[in-house]
Short mmCIF file of C-alpha atoms and ligand atoms in Angstrom, two decimals:
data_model
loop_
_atom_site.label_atom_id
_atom_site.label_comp_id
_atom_site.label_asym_id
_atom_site.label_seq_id
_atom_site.Cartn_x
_atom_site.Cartn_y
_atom_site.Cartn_z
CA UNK A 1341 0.00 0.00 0.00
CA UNK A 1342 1.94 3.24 -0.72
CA UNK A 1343 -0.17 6.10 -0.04
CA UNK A 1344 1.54 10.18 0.38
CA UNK A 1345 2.14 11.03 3.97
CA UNK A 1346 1.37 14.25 5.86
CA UNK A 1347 4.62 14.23 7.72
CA UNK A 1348 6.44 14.04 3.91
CA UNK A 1349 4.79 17.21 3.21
CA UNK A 1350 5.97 20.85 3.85
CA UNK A 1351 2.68 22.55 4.76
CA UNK A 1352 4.36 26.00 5.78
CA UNK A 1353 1.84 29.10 4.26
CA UNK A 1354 -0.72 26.41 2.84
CA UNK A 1355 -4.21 25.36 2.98
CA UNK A 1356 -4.85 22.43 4.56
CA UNK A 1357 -8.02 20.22 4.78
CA UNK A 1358 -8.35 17.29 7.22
CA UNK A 1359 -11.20 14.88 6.82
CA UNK A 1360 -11.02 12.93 10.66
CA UNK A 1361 -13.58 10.51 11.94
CA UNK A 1362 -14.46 12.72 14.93
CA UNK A 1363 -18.12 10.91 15.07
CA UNK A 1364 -17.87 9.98 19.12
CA UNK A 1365 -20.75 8.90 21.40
CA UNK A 1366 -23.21 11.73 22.81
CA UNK A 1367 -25.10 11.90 25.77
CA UNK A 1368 -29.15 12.96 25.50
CA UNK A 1369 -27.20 16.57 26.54
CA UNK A 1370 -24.94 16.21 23.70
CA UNK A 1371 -21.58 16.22 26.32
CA UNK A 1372 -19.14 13.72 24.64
CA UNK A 1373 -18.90 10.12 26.70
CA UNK A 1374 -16.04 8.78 24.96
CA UNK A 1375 -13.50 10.92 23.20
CA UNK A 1376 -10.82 8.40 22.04
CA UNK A 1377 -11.39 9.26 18.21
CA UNK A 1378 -10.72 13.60 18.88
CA UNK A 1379 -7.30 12.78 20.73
CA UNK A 1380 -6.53 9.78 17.95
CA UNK A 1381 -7.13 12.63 15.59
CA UNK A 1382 -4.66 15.44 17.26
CA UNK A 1383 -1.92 14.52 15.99
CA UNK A 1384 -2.04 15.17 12.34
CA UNK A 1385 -4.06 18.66 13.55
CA UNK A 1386 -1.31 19.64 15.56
CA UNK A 1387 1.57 18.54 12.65
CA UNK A 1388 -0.38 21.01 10.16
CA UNK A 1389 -0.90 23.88 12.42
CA UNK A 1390 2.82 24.01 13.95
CA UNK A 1391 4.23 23.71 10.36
CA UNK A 1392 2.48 26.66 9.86
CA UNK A 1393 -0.75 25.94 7.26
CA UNK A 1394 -3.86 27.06 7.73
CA UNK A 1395 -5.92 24.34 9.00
CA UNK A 1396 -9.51 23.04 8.33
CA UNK A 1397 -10.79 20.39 9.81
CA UNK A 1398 -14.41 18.43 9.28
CA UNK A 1399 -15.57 14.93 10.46
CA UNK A 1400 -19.46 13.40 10.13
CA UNK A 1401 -21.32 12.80 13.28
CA UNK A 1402 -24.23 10.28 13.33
CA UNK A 1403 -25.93 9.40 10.67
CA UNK A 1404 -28.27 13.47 9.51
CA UNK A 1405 -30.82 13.91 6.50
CA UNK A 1406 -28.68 15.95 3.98
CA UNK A 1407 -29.35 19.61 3.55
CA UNK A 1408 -30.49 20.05 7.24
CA UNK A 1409 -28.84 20.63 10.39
CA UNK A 1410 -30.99 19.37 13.41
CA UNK A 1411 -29.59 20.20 16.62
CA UNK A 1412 -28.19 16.74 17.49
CA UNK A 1413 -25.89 17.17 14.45
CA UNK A 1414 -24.15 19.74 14.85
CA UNK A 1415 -20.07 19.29 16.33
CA UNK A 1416 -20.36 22.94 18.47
CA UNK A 1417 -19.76 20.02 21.43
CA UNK A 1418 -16.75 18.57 19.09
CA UNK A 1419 -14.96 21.95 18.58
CA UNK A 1420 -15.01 22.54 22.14
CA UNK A 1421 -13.34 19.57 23.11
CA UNK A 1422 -10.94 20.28 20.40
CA UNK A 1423 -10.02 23.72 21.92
CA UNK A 1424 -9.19 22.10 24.69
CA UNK A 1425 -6.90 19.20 23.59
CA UNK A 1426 -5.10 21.79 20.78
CA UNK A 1427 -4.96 24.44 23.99
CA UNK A 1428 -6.65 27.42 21.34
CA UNK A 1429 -9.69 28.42 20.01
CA UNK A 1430 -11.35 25.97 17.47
CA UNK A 1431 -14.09 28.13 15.55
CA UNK A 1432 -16.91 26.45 13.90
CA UNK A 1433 -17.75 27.21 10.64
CA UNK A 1434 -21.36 26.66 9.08
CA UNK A 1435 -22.46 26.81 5.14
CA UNK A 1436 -18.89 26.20 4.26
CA UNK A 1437 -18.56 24.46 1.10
CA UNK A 1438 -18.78 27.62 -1.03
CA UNK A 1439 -15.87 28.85 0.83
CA UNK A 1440 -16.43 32.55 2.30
CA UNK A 1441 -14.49 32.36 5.43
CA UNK A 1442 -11.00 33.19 6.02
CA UNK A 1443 -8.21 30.75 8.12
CA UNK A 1444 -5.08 32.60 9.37
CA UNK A 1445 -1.53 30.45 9.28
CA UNK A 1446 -1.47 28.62 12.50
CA UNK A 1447 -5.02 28.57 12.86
CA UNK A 1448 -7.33 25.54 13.29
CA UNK A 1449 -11.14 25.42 12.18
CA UNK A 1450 -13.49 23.19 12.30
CA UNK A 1451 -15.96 22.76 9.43
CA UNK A 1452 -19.38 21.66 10.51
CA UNK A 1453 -20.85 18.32 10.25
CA UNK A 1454 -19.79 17.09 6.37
CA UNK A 1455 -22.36 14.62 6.20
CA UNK A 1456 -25.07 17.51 6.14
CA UNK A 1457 -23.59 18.42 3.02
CA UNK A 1458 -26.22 17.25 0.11
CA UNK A 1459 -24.18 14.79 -2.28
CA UNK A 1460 -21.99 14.10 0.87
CA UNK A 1461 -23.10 10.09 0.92
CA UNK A 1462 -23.59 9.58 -2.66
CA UNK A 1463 -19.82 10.81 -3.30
CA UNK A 1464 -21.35 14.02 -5.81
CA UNK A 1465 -18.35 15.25 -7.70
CA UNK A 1466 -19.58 18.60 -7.90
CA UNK A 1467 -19.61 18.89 -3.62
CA UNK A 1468 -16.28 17.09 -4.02
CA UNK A 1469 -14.75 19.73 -6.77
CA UNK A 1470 -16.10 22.53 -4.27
CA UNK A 1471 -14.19 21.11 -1.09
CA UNK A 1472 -11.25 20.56 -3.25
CA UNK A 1473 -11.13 24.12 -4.56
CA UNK A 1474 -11.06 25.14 -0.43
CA UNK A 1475 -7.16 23.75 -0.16
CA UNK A 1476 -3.60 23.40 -1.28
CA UNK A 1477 -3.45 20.05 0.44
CA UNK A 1478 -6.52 17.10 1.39
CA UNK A 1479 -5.32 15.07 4.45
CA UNK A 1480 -7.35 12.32 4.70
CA UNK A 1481 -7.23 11.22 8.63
CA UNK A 1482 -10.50 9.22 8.96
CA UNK A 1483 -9.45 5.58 9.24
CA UNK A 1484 -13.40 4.56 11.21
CA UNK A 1485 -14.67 6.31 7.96
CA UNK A 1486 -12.39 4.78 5.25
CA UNK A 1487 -14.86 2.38 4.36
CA UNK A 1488 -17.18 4.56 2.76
CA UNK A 1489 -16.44 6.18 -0.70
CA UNK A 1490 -17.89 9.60 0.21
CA UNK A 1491 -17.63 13.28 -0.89
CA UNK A 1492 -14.90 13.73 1.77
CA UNK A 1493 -13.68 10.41 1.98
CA UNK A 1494 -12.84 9.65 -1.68
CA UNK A 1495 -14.34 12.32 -4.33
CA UNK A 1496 -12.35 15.04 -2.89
CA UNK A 1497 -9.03 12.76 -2.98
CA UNK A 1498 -9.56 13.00 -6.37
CA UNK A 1499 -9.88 16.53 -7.45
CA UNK A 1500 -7.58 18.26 -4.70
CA UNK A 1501 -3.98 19.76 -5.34
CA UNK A 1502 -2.26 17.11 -3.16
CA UNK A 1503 -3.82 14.13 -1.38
CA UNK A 1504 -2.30 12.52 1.55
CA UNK A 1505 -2.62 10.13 4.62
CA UNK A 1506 -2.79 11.56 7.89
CA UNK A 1507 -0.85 10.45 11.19
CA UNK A 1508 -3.65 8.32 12.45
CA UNK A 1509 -4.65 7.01 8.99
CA UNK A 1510 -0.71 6.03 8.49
CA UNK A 1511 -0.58 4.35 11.98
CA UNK A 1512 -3.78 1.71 11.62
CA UNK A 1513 -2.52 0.82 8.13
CA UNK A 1514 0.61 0.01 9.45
CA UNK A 1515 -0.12 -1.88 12.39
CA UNK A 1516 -3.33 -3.58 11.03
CA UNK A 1517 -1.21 -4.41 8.07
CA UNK A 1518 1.00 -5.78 10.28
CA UNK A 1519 -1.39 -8.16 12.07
CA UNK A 1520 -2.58 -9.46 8.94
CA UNK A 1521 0.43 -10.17 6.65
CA UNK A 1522 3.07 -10.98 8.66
CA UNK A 1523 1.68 -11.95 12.01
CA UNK A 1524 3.82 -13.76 14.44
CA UNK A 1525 2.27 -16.83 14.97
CA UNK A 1526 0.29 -18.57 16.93
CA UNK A 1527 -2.23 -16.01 15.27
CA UNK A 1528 -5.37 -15.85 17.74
CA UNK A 1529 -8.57 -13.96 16.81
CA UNK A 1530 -11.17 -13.36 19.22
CA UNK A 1531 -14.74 -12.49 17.81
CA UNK A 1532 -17.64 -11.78 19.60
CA UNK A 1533 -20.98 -10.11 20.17
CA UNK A 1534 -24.49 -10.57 19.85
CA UNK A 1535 -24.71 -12.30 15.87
CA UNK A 1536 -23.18 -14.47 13.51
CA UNK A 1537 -24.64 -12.43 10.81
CA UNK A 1538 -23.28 -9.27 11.30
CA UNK A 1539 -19.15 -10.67 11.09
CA UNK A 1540 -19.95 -13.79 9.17
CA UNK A 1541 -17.38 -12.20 6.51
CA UNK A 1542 -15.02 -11.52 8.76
CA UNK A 1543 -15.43 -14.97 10.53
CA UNK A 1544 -14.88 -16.64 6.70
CA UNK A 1545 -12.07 -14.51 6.26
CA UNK A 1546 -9.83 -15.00 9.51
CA UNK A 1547 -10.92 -18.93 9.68
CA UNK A 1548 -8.21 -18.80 6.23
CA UNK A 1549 -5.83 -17.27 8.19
CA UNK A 1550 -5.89 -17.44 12.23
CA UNK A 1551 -4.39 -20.40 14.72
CA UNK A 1552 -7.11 -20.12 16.84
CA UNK A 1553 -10.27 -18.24 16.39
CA UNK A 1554 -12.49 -17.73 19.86
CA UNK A 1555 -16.11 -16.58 19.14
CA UNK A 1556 -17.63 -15.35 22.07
CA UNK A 1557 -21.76 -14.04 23.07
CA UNK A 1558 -24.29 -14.86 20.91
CA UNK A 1559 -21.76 -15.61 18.10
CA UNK A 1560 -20.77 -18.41 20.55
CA UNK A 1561 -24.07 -19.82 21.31
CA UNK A 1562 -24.52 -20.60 17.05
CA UNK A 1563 -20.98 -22.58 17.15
CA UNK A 1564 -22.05 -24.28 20.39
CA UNK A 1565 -25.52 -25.28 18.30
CA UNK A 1566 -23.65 -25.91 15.50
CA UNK A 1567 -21.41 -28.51 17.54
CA UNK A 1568 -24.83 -29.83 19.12
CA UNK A 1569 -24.94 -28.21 22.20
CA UNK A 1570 -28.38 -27.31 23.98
CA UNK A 1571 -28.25 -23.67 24.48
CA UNK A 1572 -31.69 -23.14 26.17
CA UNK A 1573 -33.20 -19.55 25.16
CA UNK A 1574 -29.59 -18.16 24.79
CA UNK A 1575 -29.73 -15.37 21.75
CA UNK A 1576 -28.47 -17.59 18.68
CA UNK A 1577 -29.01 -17.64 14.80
CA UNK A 1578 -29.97 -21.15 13.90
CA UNK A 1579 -30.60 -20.05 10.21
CA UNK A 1580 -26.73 -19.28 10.44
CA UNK A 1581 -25.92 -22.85 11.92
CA UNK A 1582 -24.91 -24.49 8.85
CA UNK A 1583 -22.28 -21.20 8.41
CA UNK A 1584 -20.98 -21.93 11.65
CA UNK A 1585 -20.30 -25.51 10.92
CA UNK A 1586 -18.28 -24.59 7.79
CA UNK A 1587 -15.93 -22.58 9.32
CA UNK A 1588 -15.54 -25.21 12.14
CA UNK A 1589 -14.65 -27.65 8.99
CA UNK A 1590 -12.26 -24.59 7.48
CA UNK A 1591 -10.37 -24.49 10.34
CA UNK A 1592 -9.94 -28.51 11.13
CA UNK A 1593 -8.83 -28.78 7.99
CA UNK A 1594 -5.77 -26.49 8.38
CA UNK A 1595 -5.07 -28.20 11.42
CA UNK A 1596 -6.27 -24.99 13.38
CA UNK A 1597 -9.27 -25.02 15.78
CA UNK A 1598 -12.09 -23.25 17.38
CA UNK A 1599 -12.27 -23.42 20.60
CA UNK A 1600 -15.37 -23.88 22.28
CA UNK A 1601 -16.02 -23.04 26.04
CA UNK A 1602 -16.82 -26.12 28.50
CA UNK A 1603 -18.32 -24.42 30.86
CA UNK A 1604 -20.43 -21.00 30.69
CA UNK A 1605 -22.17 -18.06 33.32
CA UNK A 1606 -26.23 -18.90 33.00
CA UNK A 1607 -29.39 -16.98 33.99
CA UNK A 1608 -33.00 -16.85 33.10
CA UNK A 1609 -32.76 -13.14 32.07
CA UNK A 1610 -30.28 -10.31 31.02
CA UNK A 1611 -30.95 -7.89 33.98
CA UNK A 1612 -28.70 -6.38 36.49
CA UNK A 1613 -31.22 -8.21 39.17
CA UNK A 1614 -30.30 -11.74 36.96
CA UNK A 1615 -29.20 -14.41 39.43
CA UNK A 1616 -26.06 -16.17 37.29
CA UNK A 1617 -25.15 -19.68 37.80
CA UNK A 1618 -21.73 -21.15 36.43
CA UNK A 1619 -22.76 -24.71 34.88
CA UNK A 1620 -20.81 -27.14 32.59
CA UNK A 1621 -21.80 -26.56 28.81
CA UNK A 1622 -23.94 -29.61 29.25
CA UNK A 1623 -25.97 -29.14 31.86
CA UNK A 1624 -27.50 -25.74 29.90
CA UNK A 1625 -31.30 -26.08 31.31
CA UNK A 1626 -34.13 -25.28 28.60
CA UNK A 1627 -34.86 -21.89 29.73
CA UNK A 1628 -31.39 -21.13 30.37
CA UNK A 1629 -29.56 -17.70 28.69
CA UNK A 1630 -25.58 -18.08 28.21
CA UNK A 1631 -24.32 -14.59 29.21
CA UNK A 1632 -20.47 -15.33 29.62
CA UNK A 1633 -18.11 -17.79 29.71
CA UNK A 1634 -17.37 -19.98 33.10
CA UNK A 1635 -14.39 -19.91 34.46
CA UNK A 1636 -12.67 -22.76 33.57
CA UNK A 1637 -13.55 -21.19 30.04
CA UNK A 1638 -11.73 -18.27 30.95
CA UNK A 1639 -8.75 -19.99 32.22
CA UNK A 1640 -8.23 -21.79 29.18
CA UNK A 1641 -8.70 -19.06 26.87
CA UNK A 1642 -5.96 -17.06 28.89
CA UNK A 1643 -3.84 -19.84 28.38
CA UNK A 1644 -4.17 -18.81 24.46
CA UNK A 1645 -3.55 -15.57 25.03
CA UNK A 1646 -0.48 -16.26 26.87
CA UNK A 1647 0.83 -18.85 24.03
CA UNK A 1648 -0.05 -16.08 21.19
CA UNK A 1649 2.11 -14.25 18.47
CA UNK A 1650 -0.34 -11.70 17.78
CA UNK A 1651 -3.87 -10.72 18.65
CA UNK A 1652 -6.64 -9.60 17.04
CA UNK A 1653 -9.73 -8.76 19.24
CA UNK A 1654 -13.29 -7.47 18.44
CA UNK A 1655 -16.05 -7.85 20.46
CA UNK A 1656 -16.58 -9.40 24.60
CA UNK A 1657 -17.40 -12.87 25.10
CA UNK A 1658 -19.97 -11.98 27.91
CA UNK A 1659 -22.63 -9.52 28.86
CA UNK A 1660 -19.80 -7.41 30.62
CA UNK A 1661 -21.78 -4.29 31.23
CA UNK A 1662 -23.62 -6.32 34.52
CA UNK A 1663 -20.76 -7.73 36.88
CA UNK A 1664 -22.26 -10.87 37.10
CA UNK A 1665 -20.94 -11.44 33.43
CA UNK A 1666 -18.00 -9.85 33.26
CA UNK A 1667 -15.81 -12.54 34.27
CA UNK A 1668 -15.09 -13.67 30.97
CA UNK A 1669 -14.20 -10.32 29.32
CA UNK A 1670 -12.33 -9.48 32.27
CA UNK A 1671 -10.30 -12.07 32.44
CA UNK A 1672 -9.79 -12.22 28.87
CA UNK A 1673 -9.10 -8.84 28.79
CA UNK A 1674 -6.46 -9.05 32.12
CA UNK A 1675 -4.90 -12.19 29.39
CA UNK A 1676 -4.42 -9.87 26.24
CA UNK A 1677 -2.98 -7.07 28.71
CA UNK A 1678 -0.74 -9.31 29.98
CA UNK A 1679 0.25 -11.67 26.98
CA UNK A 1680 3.85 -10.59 25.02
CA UNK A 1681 1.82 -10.76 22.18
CA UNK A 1682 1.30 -7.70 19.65
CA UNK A 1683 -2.25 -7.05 20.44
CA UNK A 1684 -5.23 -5.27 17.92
CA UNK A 1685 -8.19 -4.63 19.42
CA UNK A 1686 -10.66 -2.88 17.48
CA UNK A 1687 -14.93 -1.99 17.60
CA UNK A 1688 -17.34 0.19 19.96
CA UNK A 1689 -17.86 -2.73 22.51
CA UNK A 1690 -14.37 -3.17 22.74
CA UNK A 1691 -12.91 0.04 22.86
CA UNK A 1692 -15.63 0.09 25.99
CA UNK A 1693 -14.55 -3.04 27.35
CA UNK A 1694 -10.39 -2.15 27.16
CA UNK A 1695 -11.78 1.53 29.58
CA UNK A 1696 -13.97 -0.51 31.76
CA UNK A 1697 -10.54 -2.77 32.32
CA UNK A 1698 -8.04 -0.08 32.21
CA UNK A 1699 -6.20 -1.85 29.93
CA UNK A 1700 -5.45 0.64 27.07
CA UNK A 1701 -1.77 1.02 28.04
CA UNK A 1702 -1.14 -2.78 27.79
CA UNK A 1703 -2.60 -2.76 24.09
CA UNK A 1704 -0.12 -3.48 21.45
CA UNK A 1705 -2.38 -1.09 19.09
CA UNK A 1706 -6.16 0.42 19.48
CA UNK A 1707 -8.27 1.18 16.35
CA UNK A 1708 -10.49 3.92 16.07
CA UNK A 1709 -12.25 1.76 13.45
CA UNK A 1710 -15.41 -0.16 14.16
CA UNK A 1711 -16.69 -1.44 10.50
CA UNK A 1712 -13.50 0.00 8.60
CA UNK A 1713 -11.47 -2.28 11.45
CA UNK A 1714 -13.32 -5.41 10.06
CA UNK A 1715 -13.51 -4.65 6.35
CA UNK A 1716 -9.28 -4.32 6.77
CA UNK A 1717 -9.31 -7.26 8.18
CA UNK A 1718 -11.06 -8.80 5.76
CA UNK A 1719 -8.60 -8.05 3.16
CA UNK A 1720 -11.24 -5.83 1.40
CA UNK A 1721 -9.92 -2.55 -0.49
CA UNK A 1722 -11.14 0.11 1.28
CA UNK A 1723 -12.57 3.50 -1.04
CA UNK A 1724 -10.97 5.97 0.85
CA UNK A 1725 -7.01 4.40 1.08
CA UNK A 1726 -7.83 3.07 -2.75
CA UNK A 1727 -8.50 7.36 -3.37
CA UNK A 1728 -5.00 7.80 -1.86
CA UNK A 1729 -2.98 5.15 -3.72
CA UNK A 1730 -4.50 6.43 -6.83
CA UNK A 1731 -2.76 9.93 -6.26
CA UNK A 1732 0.50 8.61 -4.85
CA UNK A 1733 2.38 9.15 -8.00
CA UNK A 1734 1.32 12.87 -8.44
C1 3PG X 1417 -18.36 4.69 12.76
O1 3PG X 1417 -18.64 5.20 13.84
O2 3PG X 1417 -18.51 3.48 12.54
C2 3PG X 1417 -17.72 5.54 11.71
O3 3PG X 1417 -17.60 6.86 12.14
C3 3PG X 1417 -18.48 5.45 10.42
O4 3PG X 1417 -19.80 5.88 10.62
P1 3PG X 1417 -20.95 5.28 9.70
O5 3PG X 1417 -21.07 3.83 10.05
O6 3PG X 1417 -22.18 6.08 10.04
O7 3PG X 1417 -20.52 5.46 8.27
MG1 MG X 1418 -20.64 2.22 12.01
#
């Protein structure tokens, strides 16, 4: 993958234009509850502005109608927080595609929600040509966005002076590159949350690839079906069943395995009142819900952790949000912090999981990408690094 780089660039006296993914979770009061994704993003902000360019930065947030701003759209809450982390002023600028507003050297802006933009999702070259014509250089520093060919993700890449990566966008090719072609092996991937059908791809794709893959919540409860286990009312896909199977077969076949826990954290309903009972995976009653793993689960997925090369982790194996099952996540978490491994870890749940566990120093690399994290992973191109590798040469 050779895309240009920011930090190649002299940006002394010129226009610059970062695209980030600065699309974080909101309160009802709008205040920001997680801000990983604003500090991933500094950085490349801070590179532009102390070389001197005059720096305008926009991001989406959510998921607006196009050609309205509603109050829950707007990133007023976004530039505030930026202010803070950049230690100056972050103005927010509205109606900006037609240009109109100045930028002084050494000044940062912030350019308000792109995605309200009409043409935005559809990747209109006209909106593109427009942003374009606002700057000397286009950084692109969204990596959680990269998966989407939009007007700021890919049209503008196209049709501006100079396109480059960003900081951020340079550091999760790199180490997600890493992970995936030229892992140090035993390769473990650990996959879980609530369905089968929402990372069957990505479970196809690693089963080619990984040592050990460990599916964990609902995902879980399919393979234990699919190995024919009696999972009681756990949440499962049966439809998906036959899926599961396969990729059980895949990964016999190259002498690889997926491990399956032997004993698991029961109740007979998700609630923070939920009385949990740690059974053997055969003794699952008929009205029983799985909710984590048990703990001589837990203790033999550490073990796998502790044996790895690298790790790749999306997604907790248990309903860790209600202490009675955590113990799983925890512990696997406590593993992967632990483990000499080169750890990814990657996905909403998980970036939630690695706070609860104050783990984030003791992880080899954290993605800001949720869907863009998987679709890598997956060996799929992804629009808005494919817009980049197109300009390279020029
Ligand atoms: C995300 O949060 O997954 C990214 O910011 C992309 O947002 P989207 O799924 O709305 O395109
Ligand atoms: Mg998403």
């Amino acid at each position: 993958m050779q895309v240009k780089k920011l930090t190649d660039l002299d940006v002394k006296g010129k226009k610059v234009f970062i695209r980030a993914d600065l699309n974080v979770p909101q309160d009802d009061a709008g205040n920001i509850t997680e801000d990983t994704r604003i500090r991933a993003s500094i950085p490349s902000i801070r590179y532009a502005v102390e070389g001197g360019a005059a720096v305008m930065v926009t991001s989406h947030l959510g998921r607006p109608t196009e050609g309205e701003l509603k109050a829950e759209d707007t990133l007023a809450p976004v530039a505030v927080r930026l202010g803070q982390l950049l230690g100056k002023p972050v103005r927010l600028i509205q109606n900006w595609v037609d240009g109109g507003f100045d930028v002084a050297p050494g000044e940062v802006v912030l350019l308000e929600n792109c995605r309200c933009n009409k043409g935005e999702k559809k990747d209109n070259e006209e909106l593109a040509r427009k942003m374009a014509a606002l700057c000397d250089i286009y950084v692109n520093d969204a990596f959680g966005t990269a998966h989407r060919a939009e007007a700021t993700t890919h049209g503008i890449a196209r049709f501006a002076p100079t396109a480059c990566a960003g900081i951020l966008m340079g550091a999760e090719i790199d180490a997600l590159g890493k992970a995936l072609h030229s892992p140090k092996r035993p390769l473990v991937a650990i996959v879980g949350g609530s369905k089968v059908s929402s990372k069957l791809t990505i479970l196809k794709s690693l089963a080619d690839k990984v040592d050990q893959l460990i599916v964990g919540g609902g995902i879980a409860n399919t393979f234990l079906l699919a190995s024919g286990k009696r999972i009681g009312e756990s949440l499962a896909e049966p439809e998906l069943v036959k899926e599961a199977q396969v990729i059980i077969d895949l990964m016999k076949a190259r002498g690889a395995e997926v491990p399956l826990p032997e004993d698991v954290v029961v109740a007979d309903e998700v609630s923070a009142m939920a009385r949990a009972n740690k059974v053997p995976v055969d003794e699952v009653g008929p009205h029983d819900r799985i909710l984590d793993i048990g703990p001589k689960a837990a203790a033999q997925l550490s073990q796998i952790i502790a044996n790895a090369g690298t790790i790749v982790w999306n997604g907790p194996v248990g309903v860790f949000e209600l202490p009675q099952f955590a113990g799983g996540t925890k512990m696997m978490a406590s593993a992967i912090a632990h483990s000499e491994a080169f750890s990814i870890a990657g996905g909403g749940d998980t970036l939630a999981a690695i706070a609860k566990f104050h783990i984030a120093d003791d992880v080899g690399y954290i993605s800001t990408g949720g869907g863009a994290f998987l679709e890598f992973l997956e060996g799929k191109t992804l629009p808005a690094i494919a817009a980049l590798e197109e300009r390279f040469k020029d």
